[in-house]
């Protein structure tokens, strides 16, 4: 069965510094990987996805993520953090060789300190 | 395009009652998925519908059910409510053909259900 892990419940970063939110996954086949962000009292907003092709994926709001097959990771990154990036971030995976269900990580709360 | 809409936004029920939540997908989208979000369990997949057919189901008891109409609008129903059903219920829609799991899901704002 597939699984996805976000090892950090919370990440604190100073404004202007680079940020990384970690995600690792376990699947039987090829993964479809997604990152979503959730602001307070809001639904999830799509940031980016990896399906195939270039391992570096660029998404909304200046975010990017790198697919690393050998390390089974899909870390979310941004070169320079903004206070407005403070939110809850979810990594998700679909395992196309299993049961096609999308599985979400527990979420990582990102705090950008002014 | 209008986004995914969910009604009602807030709901208070008592144990043993049943509840129906509604989701209207983005125009043209044919796939609708439902998720339950709680502080303890995080985001959990409930079910996914495409063209009025349930094509995937999460690990929830039979008290949780859903359906999709010909206009792609979807409803989910929870019968015999329990305290643990208190959660934010999120609906997401995506376009594309059946089997195209590359499609991005777009989420609604959710319905917050409180069971007393």
Short mmCIF file of C-alpha atoms in Angstrom, two decimals:
data_model
loop_
_atom_site.label_atom_id
_atom_site.label_comp_id
_atom_site.label_asym_id
_atom_site.label_seq_id
_atom_site.Cartn_x
_atom_site.Cartn_y
_atom_site.Cartn_z
CA UNK A 1 0.00 0.00 0.00
CA UNK A 2 1.12 3.51 -0.64
CA UNK A 3 1.99 6.01 2.07
CA UNK A 4 3.31 9.52 2.38
CA UNK A 5 5.18 11.06 5.29
CA UNK A 6 5.80 14.65 6.28
CA UNK A 7 8.35 14.23 9.06
CA UNK A 8 8.02 17.75 10.47
CA UNK A 9 4.84 18.95 12.14
CA UNK A 10 6.10 22.53 12.05
CA UNK A 11 8.81 24.46 10.28
CA UNK A 12 9.93 27.95 11.29
CA UNK A 13 11.79 30.12 8.81
CA UNK A 14 12.82 33.76 8.92
CA UNK A 15 11.37 35.97 6.20
CA UNK A 16 13.69 36.18 3.23
CA UNK A 17 15.41 32.88 3.98
CA UNK A 18 14.99 29.78 1.82
CA UNK A 19 12.44 27.25 3.01
CA UNK A 20 12.06 23.50 2.63
CA UNK A 21 9.08 21.37 3.59
CA UNK A 22 9.91 17.68 3.47
CA UNK A 23 7.89 14.84 1.99
CA UNK A 24 8.76 11.20 1.45
CA UNK A 25 6.57 8.54 -0.09
CA UNK A 26 6.24 4.83 -0.58
CA UNK A 27 4.49 3.37 -3.61
CA UNK A 28 4.49 0.16 -5.61
CA UNK A 29 4.51 1.74 -9.02
CA UNK A 30 5.11 5.18 -10.45
CA UNK A 31 3.87 7.96 -8.21
CA UNK A 32 1.83 10.99 -9.02
CA UNK A 33 2.90 13.59 -6.43
CA UNK A 34 1.14 16.78 -5.37
CA UNK A 35 1.58 19.69 -2.99
CA UNK A 36 -1.34 21.66 -1.58
CA UNK A 37 -1.54 24.60 0.81
CA UNK A 38 -4.32 25.36 3.25
CA UNK A 39 -4.91 28.77 4.78
CA UNK A 40 -7.03 29.15 7.95
CA UNK A 41 -10.71 28.35 7.40
CA UNK A 42 -10.12 27.64 3.74
CA UNK A 43 -10.03 24.61 1.50
CA UNK A 44 -6.86 23.32 -0.06
CA UNK A 45 -5.17 25.17 -2.89
CA UNK A 46 -3.08 23.37 -5.48
CA UNK A 47 0.59 24.38 -5.63
CA UNK A 48 2.27 21.93 -8.00
CA UNK A 49 2.44 18.34 -9.16
CA UNK A 50 4.87 15.81 -10.56
CA UNK A 51 3.58 13.31 -13.10
CA UNK A 52 6.55 12.58 -15.30
CA UNK A 53 9.43 14.36 -16.99
CA UNK A 54 11.69 16.97 -15.44
CA UNK A 55 12.42 16.22 -11.80
CA UNK A 56 12.23 19.90 -10.84
CA UNK A 57 8.66 21.12 -10.87
CA UNK A 58 7.75 24.79 -10.61
CA UNK A 59 4.41 25.83 -9.18
CA UNK A 60 2.34 28.68 -7.86
CA UNK A 61 3.58 31.54 -5.66
CA UNK A 62 7.25 30.85 -6.41
CA UNK A 63 7.25 27.34 -4.98
CA UNK A 64 9.09 24.43 -6.54
CA UNK A 65 9.64 20.78 -5.68
CA UNK A 66 12.20 18.22 -6.68
CA UNK A 67 11.27 14.62 -7.37
CA UNK A 68 14.02 12.29 -6.17
CA UNK A 69 13.26 8.72 -7.11
CA UNK A 70 16.24 7.16 -5.32
CA UNK A 71 15.36 8.87 -2.05
CA UNK A 72 11.60 8.63 -2.67
CA UNK A 73 11.25 12.27 -1.76
CA UNK A 74 9.36 15.26 -3.09
CA UNK A 75 10.46 18.21 -0.96
CA UNK A 76 8.80 21.60 -1.40
CA UNK A 77 11.11 24.59 -1.64
CA UNK A 78 11.10 28.33 -2.06
CA UNK A 79 14.21 30.50 -2.40
CA UNK A 80 12.94 33.41 -0.30
CA UNK A 81 10.11 33.03 2.22
CA UNK A 82 7.33 35.56 2.70
CA UNK A 83 5.25 36.04 5.83
CA UNK A 84 2.21 35.33 3.67
CA UNK A 85 3.57 31.81 3.04
CA UNK A 86 2.61 30.90 6.60
CA UNK A 87 0.05 28.12 6.24
CA UNK A 88 -0.49 24.36 6.42
CA UNK A 89 1.14 22.38 3.63
CA UNK A 90 0.10 18.92 2.46
CA UNK A 91 1.96 16.46 0.30
CA UNK A 92 -0.12 13.84 -1.52
CA UNK A 93 0.55 10.78 -3.66
CA UNK A 94 -1.38 8.54 -6.02
CA UNK A 95 0.07 5.09 -6.63
CA UNK A 96 -1.03 4.10 -10.08
CA UNK A 97 0.04 0.49 -9.50
CA UNK A 98 -2.12 0.08 -6.39
CA UNK A 99 -5.64 1.33 -5.93
CA UNK A 100 -5.49 4.80 -7.39
CA UNK A 101 -6.56 6.47 -4.19
CA UNK A 102 -4.91 9.72 -3.31
CA UNK A 103 -3.19 9.70 0.08
CA UNK A 104 -2.32 12.88 1.96
CA UNK A 105 0.45 13.44 4.47
CA UNK A 106 -0.39 14.74 7.93
CA UNK A 107 0.58 18.25 6.97
CA UNK A 108 3.38 20.61 7.96
CA UNK A 109 2.64 23.96 9.49
CA UNK A 110 4.96 26.58 8.10
CA UNK A 111 5.65 29.70 10.17
CA UNK A 112 7.48 32.54 8.48
CA UNK A 113 8.89 34.89 11.08
CA UNK A 114 9.09 38.60 10.19
CA UNK B 1 -14.97 30.11 -13.83
CA UNK B 2 -16.64 29.77 -10.48
CA UNK B 3 -14.84 27.51 -8.06
CA UNK B 4 -16.06 24.47 -6.21
CA UNK B 5 -18.95 25.34 -3.93
CA UNK B 6 -20.09 23.45 -0.88
CA UNK B 7 -23.26 23.84 1.11
CA UNK B 8 -23.88 24.34 3.90
CA UNK B 9 -20.66 25.83 5.22
CA UNK B 10 -21.45 25.08 8.84
CA UNK B 11 -23.70 22.50 10.40
CA UNK B 12 -24.53 21.41 13.93
CA UNK B 13 -26.19 18.05 14.49
CA UNK B 14 -26.76 15.70 17.41
CA UNK B 15 -25.71 12.09 17.75
CA UNK B 16 -27.93 9.68 15.88
CA UNK B 17 -29.09 12.19 13.31
CA UNK B 18 -28.21 12.03 9.66
CA UNK B 19 -26.76 14.75 7.46
CA UNK B 20 -26.44 15.48 3.74
CA UNK B 21 -23.71 17.70 2.34
CA UNK B 22 -23.67 19.10 -1.16
CA UNK B 23 -20.87 19.88 -3.59
CA UNK B 24 -21.06 21.66 -6.93
CA UNK B 25 -17.92 21.14 -9.01
CA UNK B 26 -16.26 23.58 -11.36
CA UNK B 27 -18.22 23.81 -14.57
CA UNK B 28 -17.09 21.09 -16.96
CA UNK B 29 -15.48 18.94 -14.30
CA UNK B 30 -16.82 15.41 -14.13
CA UNK B 31 -14.91 13.98 -11.19
CA UNK B 32 -15.77 14.76 -7.58
CA UNK B 33 -13.94 13.49 -4.52
CA UNK B 34 -14.78 13.83 -0.84
CA UNK B 35 -12.38 14.04 2.10
CA UNK B 36 -12.71 14.23 5.85
CA UNK B 37 -10.25 16.47 7.71
CA UNK B 38 -9.77 16.19 11.46
CA UNK B 39 -6.93 17.37 13.72
CA UNK B 40 -6.15 13.81 14.75
CA UNK B 41 -6.42 11.89 11.49
CA UNK B 42 -5.59 14.62 9.02
CA UNK B 43 -7.04 14.39 5.53
CA UNK B 44 -8.69 11.09 4.74
CA UNK B 45 -10.18 10.07 1.42
CA UNK B 46 -13.86 9.16 1.51
CA UNK B 47 -14.89 8.45 -2.08
CA UNK B 48 -14.52 9.55 -5.67
CA UNK B 49 -17.20 9.80 -8.32
CA UNK B 50 -16.99 10.10 -12.06
CA UNK B 51 -20.01 10.34 -14.36
CA UNK B 52 -22.39 9.26 -11.61
CA UNK B 53 -20.32 6.17 -10.77
CA UNK B 54 -18.31 5.62 -7.64
CA UNK B 55 -14.88 4.61 -8.84
CA UNK B 56 -13.01 4.56 -5.56
CA UNK B 57 -13.80 4.39 -1.86
CA UNK B 58 -11.82 5.00 1.29
CA UNK B 59 -11.87 3.03 4.52
CA UNK B 60 -14.97 4.46 6.12
CA UNK B 61 -17.98 2.62 7.53
CA UNK B 62 -21.14 2.15 5.52
CA UNK B 63 -22.75 5.07 7.37
CA UNK B 64 -20.87 7.26 4.90
CA UNK B 65 -22.34 7.26 1.43
CA UNK B 66 -22.42 9.48 -1.57
CA UNK B 67 -23.79 9.94 -5.03
CA UNK B 68 -23.27 12.04 -8.09
CA UNK B 69 -25.93 13.46 -10.35
CA UNK B 70 -25.98 13.85 -14.11
CA UNK B 71 -24.89 17.49 -13.79
CA UNK B 72 -21.83 16.30 -11.79
CA UNK B 73 -23.09 17.77 -8.54
CA UNK B 74 -22.44 15.43 -5.67
CA UNK B 75 -23.88 14.77 -2.26
CA UNK B 76 -22.52 12.83 0.66
CA UNK B 77 -24.65 11.46 3.44
CA UNK B 78 -23.70 10.39 6.92
CA UNK B 79 -26.30 8.43 8.84
CA UNK B 80 -26.44 7.78 12.56
CA UNK B 81 -23.96 10.50 13.38
CA UNK B 82 -21.31 9.92 16.02
CA UNK B 83 -19.28 12.46 17.95
CA UNK B 84 -16.20 11.39 16.00
CA UNK B 85 -17.81 12.48 12.75
CA UNK B 86 -17.18 16.10 13.71
CA UNK B 87 -14.83 17.31 11.02
CA UNK B 88 -14.28 19.54 8.04
CA UNK B 89 -15.62 17.77 4.96
CA UNK B 90 -13.90 18.83 1.78
CA UNK B 91 -15.01 18.28 -1.77
CA UNK B 92 -12.70 18.47 -4.76
CA UNK B 93 -13.39 18.41 -8.47
CA UNK B 94 -11.22 17.68 -11.46
CA UNK B 95 -11.76 17.56 -15.18
CA UNK B 96 -10.50 15.13 -17.75
CA UNK B 97 -11.39 11.69 -18.83
CA UNK B 98 -12.00 8.69 -16.66
CA UNK B 99 -8.71 7.19 -15.62
CA UNK B 100 -6.78 10.38 -16.09
CA UNK B 101 -5.44 10.68 -12.59
CA UNK B 102 -2.96 13.35 -13.61
CA UNK B 103 -5.68 15.93 -13.33
CA UNK B 104 -5.33 18.50 -10.58
CA UNK B 105 -8.01 18.50 -7.92
CA UNK B 106 -9.58 21.83 -6.99
CA UNK B 107 -11.01 22.03 -3.51
CA UNK B 108 -14.05 23.76 -2.13
CA UNK B 109 -14.02 25.68 1.17
CA UNK B 110 -15.48 22.73 3.06
CA UNK B 111 -18.43 22.08 5.32
CA UNK B 112 -17.65 22.14 9.01
CA UNK B 113 -19.81 19.60 10.82
CA UNK B 114 -20.14 19.59 14.58
CA UNK B 115 -21.86 16.63 16.21
CA UNK B 116 -23.07 17.19 19.76
#
